[in-house]
């Protein structure tokens, strides 16, 4: 039996640089400077392959700017579209043609919505500067009330995307990236993962030093919260590594002072501040390092018993 991986859109990809040059002893990421390489739809598709037991097909091709998705209890697929300020609903494929049966805007007039989460009869939406929720009727995919923000006044300069997930402990988790490439943030909520109650109360910072943790999920094996983290730019094409971190409460994960396994950031080399040295020494190294500028975003542990046995419980 084959399992289908769904494509939501055809896109033009901009490939991050893999070419570096050395000039006057400096590693220069030329492709990053000049905007990467433009590719065609055919080039992108020709470079994709699927593991044995899986099938890849186009599900919907008119969802511009799609960034995040969740699936309701009835099988409707909700997709955030930040540039359009909206969340769209794609009806599941019930006529067997392999594509969404219908598409409509579920909610609009939002401020760059990115992360989505479903909990009980609520749809949670992480806008660039706020978190809101709206009652959702899972039976017909209709909103059952008005949208209300439960957290406001989040900063959204720099890394503006906010990702939101409901944890197995009943807390709502929210990530917020940094405002810059390398800097000491004025707002302590930047470069963190936070959490709150489902109504927005008890809002608090969980972990810090995470430059841009767009994707996170809980392992069905050990219950741990794992999060990606995208490293800084302008150290060349091979540094620093992007990271997968095991997130623990009140821990510091290095940025902006260090990357990888406690390697001091060049911008802070020579800094004799004992506090900086102590923070680097006490920072938590990643459990896995990705290639530099790999930019891991959404991640998900494969929980379904229908997954091929070799992949069940793995992180994708």
Short mmCIF file of C-alpha atoms in Angstrom, two decimals:
data_model
loop_
_atom_site.label_atom_id
_atom_site.label_comp_id
_atom_site.label_asym_id
_atom_site.label_seq_id
_atom_site.Cartn_x
_atom_site.Cartn_y
_atom_site.Cartn_z
CA UNK A 1 0.00 0.00 0.00
CA UNK A 2 1.29 3.47 -0.83
CA UNK A 3 0.87 6.56 1.30
CA UNK A 4 0.35 9.94 -0.27
CA UNK A 5 2.35 13.06 0.47
CA UNK A 6 0.21 16.08 -0.47
CA UNK A 7 1.53 19.05 -2.42
CA UNK A 8 -0.46 22.20 -1.82
CA UNK A 9 1.06 24.41 -4.48
CA UNK A 10 3.40 24.66 -7.42
CA UNK A 11 6.09 27.18 -6.69
CA UNK A 12 9.22 28.86 -7.93
CA UNK A 13 12.06 28.05 -5.58
CA UNK A 14 14.94 30.25 -4.66
CA UNK A 15 17.83 28.05 -3.66
CA UNK A 16 20.12 29.28 -0.92
CA UNK A 17 23.76 29.50 -1.84
CA UNK A 18 26.03 26.53 -1.80
CA UNK A 19 28.89 28.41 -3.42
CA UNK A 20 31.44 30.27 -1.37
CA UNK A 21 34.61 32.07 -2.24
CA UNK A 22 37.51 33.26 -0.22
CA UNK A 23 38.57 36.86 -0.64
CA UNK A 24 41.05 38.42 1.72
CA UNK A 25 40.45 35.54 4.13
CA UNK A 26 36.67 36.10 4.27
CA UNK A 27 34.17 33.45 3.25
CA UNK A 28 31.66 35.22 1.03
CA UNK A 29 28.20 33.67 0.42
CA UNK A 30 27.87 34.93 -3.14
CA UNK A 31 24.48 33.35 -3.85
CA UNK A 32 23.07 34.84 -0.70
CA UNK A 33 24.28 38.24 -1.87
CA UNK A 34 22.74 37.96 -5.31
CA UNK A 35 19.41 36.37 -4.42
CA UNK A 36 20.00 32.68 -5.10
CA UNK A 37 19.19 30.69 -8.21
CA UNK A 38 15.76 30.82 -9.85
CA UNK A 39 14.38 27.43 -10.78
CA UNK A 40 11.44 26.25 -12.86
CA UNK A 41 8.56 24.04 -11.79
CA UNK A 42 10.00 21.20 -13.83
CA UNK A 43 13.42 21.52 -12.18
CA UNK A 44 11.87 21.41 -8.72
CA UNK A 45 9.72 18.37 -9.46
CA UNK A 46 12.58 16.51 -11.16
CA UNK A 47 14.63 16.87 -7.98
CA UNK A 48 11.96 15.33 -5.74
CA UNK A 49 11.71 11.66 -4.91
CA UNK A 50 9.64 9.65 -2.45
CA UNK A 51 10.55 6.83 -0.12
CA UNK A 52 9.27 3.33 -0.78
CA UNK A 53 5.64 3.03 0.31
CA UNK A 54 4.85 6.69 -0.33
CA UNK A 55 3.36 8.48 -3.32
CA UNK A 56 3.71 12.16 -4.18
CA UNK A 57 0.99 14.06 -6.02
CA UNK A 58 -0.41 17.55 -6.50
CA UNK A 59 -3.40 18.22 -4.25
CA UNK A 60 -4.08 21.92 -4.93
CA UNK A 61 -2.32 24.42 -7.18
CA UNK A 62 -4.04 27.71 -6.36
CA UNK A 63 -2.95 28.45 -2.80
CA UNK A 64 -0.44 31.30 -3.22
CA UNK A 65 1.86 31.91 -0.29
CA UNK A 66 0.73 28.81 1.62
CA UNK A 67 2.77 28.39 4.82
CA UNK A 68 1.08 26.14 7.43
CA UNK A 69 -1.74 23.62 7.55
CA UNK A 70 -3.90 21.67 9.99
CA UNK A 71 -6.60 19.08 9.36
CA UNK A 72 -10.01 19.20 11.05
CA UNK A 73 -11.85 16.17 12.43
CA UNK A 74 -13.88 16.04 9.20
CA UNK A 75 -10.78 16.03 7.01
CA UNK A 76 -10.93 19.66 5.85
CA UNK A 77 -7.47 21.16 5.39
CA UNK A 78 -6.90 24.66 6.74
CA UNK A 79 -4.01 26.59 5.20
CA UNK A 80 -2.48 29.89 6.30
CA UNK A 81 -1.57 32.45 3.61
CA UNK A 82 0.34 35.27 5.32
CA UNK A 83 0.73 37.56 2.31
CA UNK A 84 -3.01 37.46 1.69
CA UNK A 85 -3.82 37.83 5.38
CA UNK A 86 -6.13 34.84 5.31
CA UNK A 87 -6.72 31.19 6.15
CA UNK A 88 -8.24 29.04 3.41
CA UNK A 89 -10.16 25.77 3.63
CA UNK A 90 -9.52 22.94 1.18
CA UNK A 91 -12.17 20.22 1.11
CA UNK A 92 -10.86 16.64 1.21
CA UNK A 93 -10.76 14.51 -1.92
CA UNK A 94 -14.03 12.60 -1.78
CA UNK A 95 -14.54 12.09 -5.51
CA UNK A 96 -11.27 10.19 -5.90
CA UNK A 97 -9.50 12.43 -8.41
CA UNK A 98 -6.59 13.10 -6.07
CA UNK A 99 -7.29 16.82 -5.65
CA UNK A 100 -9.18 19.04 -3.25
CA UNK A 101 -12.91 18.99 -4.04
CA UNK A 102 -13.38 22.69 -3.21
CA UNK A 103 -11.60 25.72 -1.83
CA UNK A 104 -12.79 28.83 -0.02
CA UNK A 105 -11.50 31.55 2.30
CA UNK A 106 -12.33 30.65 5.90
CA UNK A 107 -11.20 33.90 7.55
CA UNK A 108 -9.39 37.02 6.31
CA UNK A 109 -8.27 40.51 7.37
CA UNK A 110 -5.53 39.00 9.52
CA UNK A 111 -2.01 40.32 10.05
CA UNK A 112 0.31 37.83 8.30
CA UNK A 113 -1.18 34.65 9.81
CA UNK A 114 1.29 31.79 9.97
CA UNK A 115 0.86 29.10 12.64
CA UNK A 116 -2.43 27.25 13.06
CA UNK A 117 -3.62 24.90 15.80
CA UNK A 118 -6.86 23.08 16.57
CA UNK A 119 -7.99 22.41 20.13
CA UNK A 120 -11.46 21.19 21.05
CA UNK A 121 -13.80 23.45 19.03
CA UNK A 122 -11.32 26.30 18.60
CA UNK A 123 -9.08 27.30 15.72
CA UNK A 124 -6.00 29.13 16.99
CA UNK A 125 -4.16 31.48 14.61
CA UNK A 126 -0.70 32.94 15.19
CA UNK A 127 -0.57 36.30 13.45
CA UNK A 128 2.74 38.13 13.17
CA UNK A 129 1.88 40.35 16.16
CA UNK A 130 -0.79 38.42 18.04
CA UNK A 131 -2.47 35.10 18.81
CA UNK A 132 -6.20 34.74 18.29
CA UNK A 133 -8.86 32.07 18.30
CA UNK A 134 -12.27 31.53 16.75
CA UNK A 135 -14.91 28.82 17.33
CA UNK A 136 -14.95 26.25 14.53
CA UNK A 137 -17.68 23.76 13.62
CA UNK A 138 -15.72 20.69 12.54
CA UNK A 139 -18.76 19.08 10.95
CA UNK A 140 -19.10 21.60 8.14
CA UNK A 141 -15.93 23.68 8.34
CA UNK A 142 -17.76 26.88 9.26
CA UNK A 143 -16.82 29.47 11.84
CA UNK A 144 -19.21 29.36 14.78
CA UNK A 145 -18.42 32.73 16.31
CA UNK A 146 -16.23 35.81 16.12
CA UNK A 147 -12.45 35.92 16.08
CA UNK A 148 -10.81 37.31 19.18
CA UNK A 149 -7.18 37.96 20.01
CA UNK A 150 -6.00 36.41 23.28
CA UNK A 151 -2.40 37.72 23.08
CA UNK A 152 -1.51 41.06 21.49
CA UNK A 153 1.41 43.45 20.97
CA UNK A 154 3.96 40.84 19.89
CA UNK A 155 6.86 42.32 17.94
CA UNK A 156 7.08 41.26 14.30
CA UNK A 157 10.15 42.92 12.81
CA UNK A 158 12.80 40.60 11.37
CA UNK A 159 11.65 37.01 11.72
CA UNK A 160 7.94 37.76 11.83
CA UNK A 161 6.46 34.25 11.60
CA UNK A 162 4.88 32.85 14.74
CA UNK A 163 4.22 29.11 15.11
CA UNK A 164 1.64 27.79 17.53
CA UNK A 165 0.95 24.22 18.71
CA UNK A 166 -1.16 22.66 21.44
CA UNK A 167 1.03 20.52 23.68
CA UNK A 168 0.05 17.16 25.19
CA UNK A 169 0.08 18.89 28.58
CA UNK A 170 -2.82 21.18 27.60
CA UNK A 171 -0.64 24.28 27.25
CA UNK A 172 -0.51 26.32 24.05
CA UNK A 173 3.06 26.79 22.78
CA UNK A 174 4.25 29.72 20.67
CA UNK A 175 7.59 30.38 18.97
CA UNK A 176 8.90 33.83 18.06
CA UNK A 177 12.07 34.37 16.04
CA UNK A 178 14.67 37.10 16.42
CA UNK A 179 14.36 40.65 15.17
CA UNK A 180 17.80 40.53 13.58
CA UNK A 181 20.68 38.37 12.36
CA UNK A 182 22.83 38.76 15.48
CA UNK A 183 21.92 41.13 18.30
CA UNK A 184 20.92 41.35 21.94
CA UNK A 185 17.14 41.64 21.93
CA UNK A 186 15.36 44.37 23.84
CA UNK A 187 12.13 42.36 23.97
CA UNK A 188 12.74 39.17 26.01
CA UNK A 189 10.00 37.36 24.06
CA UNK A 190 12.08 37.40 20.87
CA UNK A 191 14.12 34.29 19.94
CA UNK A 192 12.13 32.11 22.33
CA UNK A 193 9.48 29.46 22.72
CA UNK A 194 6.67 30.55 25.04
CA UNK A 195 3.55 28.92 26.41
CA UNK A 196 0.15 29.90 27.76
CA UNK A 197 -3.18 28.44 28.82
CA UNK A 198 -5.76 27.92 26.04
CA UNK A 199 -7.43 31.21 26.96
CA UNK A 200 -4.14 33.14 26.79
CA UNK A 201 -3.60 33.36 30.55
CA UNK A 202 -0.37 32.44 32.40
CA UNK A 203 1.68 33.62 29.41
CA UNK A 204 5.36 32.90 30.06
CA UNK A 205 8.70 32.28 28.33
CA UNK A 206 9.70 28.62 28.26
CA UNK A 207 13.15 28.61 26.60
CA UNK A 208 15.50 31.26 25.18
CA UNK A 209 18.41 31.61 22.78
CA UNK A 210 16.46 30.17 19.82
CA UNK A 211 17.09 32.41 16.82
CA UNK A 212 14.20 31.13 14.68
CA UNK A 213 12.43 27.95 15.79
CA UNK A 214 9.68 27.73 13.19
CA UNK A 215 8.90 24.03 13.62
CA UNK A 216 8.39 22.03 16.82
CA UNK A 217 6.64 18.85 17.93
CA UNK A 218 6.52 16.32 20.77
CA UNK A 219 8.07 12.87 20.41
CA UNK A 220 5.64 9.96 20.86
CA UNK A 221 8.59 7.92 22.14
CA UNK A 222 10.02 10.05 24.94
CA UNK A 223 7.50 12.91 25.17
CA UNK A 224 10.23 15.49 24.58
CA UNK A 225 9.58 18.78 22.80
CA UNK A 226 11.88 19.04 19.78
CA UNK A 227 12.34 22.24 17.80
CA UNK A 228 14.31 23.29 14.76
CA UNK A 229 16.42 26.44 14.86
CA UNK A 230 17.73 28.35 11.86
CA UNK A 231 21.24 29.70 12.37
CA UNK A 232 22.60 33.14 11.56
CA UNK A 233 23.69 34.44 8.14
CA UNK A 234 26.93 35.89 6.76
CA UNK A 235 29.42 33.33 8.01
CA UNK A 236 29.75 31.78 4.56
CA UNK A 237 27.90 28.85 3.04
CA UNK A 238 29.10 26.21 5.52
CA UNK A 239 28.50 27.89 8.89
CA UNK A 240 26.73 27.84 11.22
CA UNK A 241 24.77 24.58 11.30
CA UNK A 242 21.02 24.73 11.60
CA UNK A 243 19.84 22.82 14.64
CA UNK A 244 17.37 20.40 16.15
CA UNK A 245 17.03 21.07 19.88
CA UNK A 246 15.40 19.21 22.74
CA UNK A 247 13.55 22.00 24.52
CA UNK A 248 13.52 22.02 28.30
CA UNK A 249 12.02 24.67 30.59
CA UNK A 250 14.22 27.63 31.53
CA UNK A 251 17.13 26.53 29.33
CA UNK A 252 19.25 28.77 27.07
CA UNK A 253 20.15 27.51 23.58
CA UNK A 254 23.02 29.78 22.60
CA UNK A 255 21.89 32.58 20.30
CA UNK A 256 23.27 35.20 19.83
CA UNK A 257 26.45 34.34 21.73
CA UNK A 258 27.10 30.86 20.36
CA UNK A 259 25.99 28.29 17.80
CA UNK A 260 26.26 24.52 17.45
CA UNK A 261 28.03 22.84 20.35
CA UNK A 262 28.81 26.06 22.29
CA UNK A 263 30.98 27.60 19.56
CA UNK A 264 31.34 31.34 20.25
CA UNK A 265 29.80 33.56 17.61
CA UNK A 266 32.45 35.68 15.81
CA UNK A 267 30.58 38.85 16.75
CA UNK A 268 31.29 38.07 20.42
CA UNK A 269 34.81 36.66 20.19
CA UNK A 270 37.01 38.75 22.42
CA UNK A 271 34.15 39.75 24.64
CA UNK A 272 35.56 39.37 28.15
CA UNK A 273 32.20 39.84 29.82
CA UNK A 274 32.03 36.96 32.33
CA UNK A 275 28.26 36.79 31.91
CA UNK A 276 28.64 36.06 28.18
CA UNK A 277 31.21 33.35 28.86
CA UNK A 278 28.96 31.82 31.48
CA UNK A 279 25.95 31.86 29.14
CA UNK A 280 27.93 30.12 26.39
CA UNK A 281 29.23 27.50 28.82
CA UNK A 282 25.74 26.80 30.16
CA UNK A 283 23.97 26.81 26.78
CA UNK A 284 22.33 23.59 25.58
CA UNK A 285 23.90 22.09 22.42
CA UNK A 286 21.65 20.68 19.68
CA UNK A 287 20.73 17.01 19.52
CA UNK A 288 21.27 17.14 15.76
CA UNK A 289 23.01 19.54 13.38
CA UNK A 290 21.67 20.18 9.88
CA UNK A 291 23.69 21.62 7.02
CA UNK A 292 24.19 25.37 7.19
CA UNK A 293 21.31 27.41 5.70
CA UNK A 294 19.27 24.22 5.28
CA UNK A 295 16.45 26.19 6.94
CA UNK A 296 14.34 23.38 8.47
CA UNK A 297 10.84 24.69 9.04
CA UNK A 298 7.80 22.50 9.74
CA UNK A 299 8.50 19.18 11.47
CA UNK A 300 6.20 16.39 12.56
CA UNK A 301 6.61 13.03 14.27
CA UNK A 302 4.85 10.32 12.24
CA UNK A 303 2.30 8.94 14.69
CA UNK A 304 -0.22 7.16 12.50
CA UNK A 305 -0.18 3.34 12.68
CA UNK A 306 -0.78 3.44 8.92
CA UNK A 307 2.74 4.74 8.36
CA UNK A 308 5.25 2.18 7.06
CA UNK A 309 6.83 0.50 10.06
CA UNK A 310 10.33 1.82 9.33
CA UNK A 311 9.06 5.40 9.49
CA UNK A 312 6.56 5.16 12.33
CA UNK A 313 7.53 7.43 15.22
CA UNK A 314 10.24 9.14 13.17
CA UNK A 315 10.61 12.90 12.76
CA UNK A 316 9.85 14.23 9.29
#
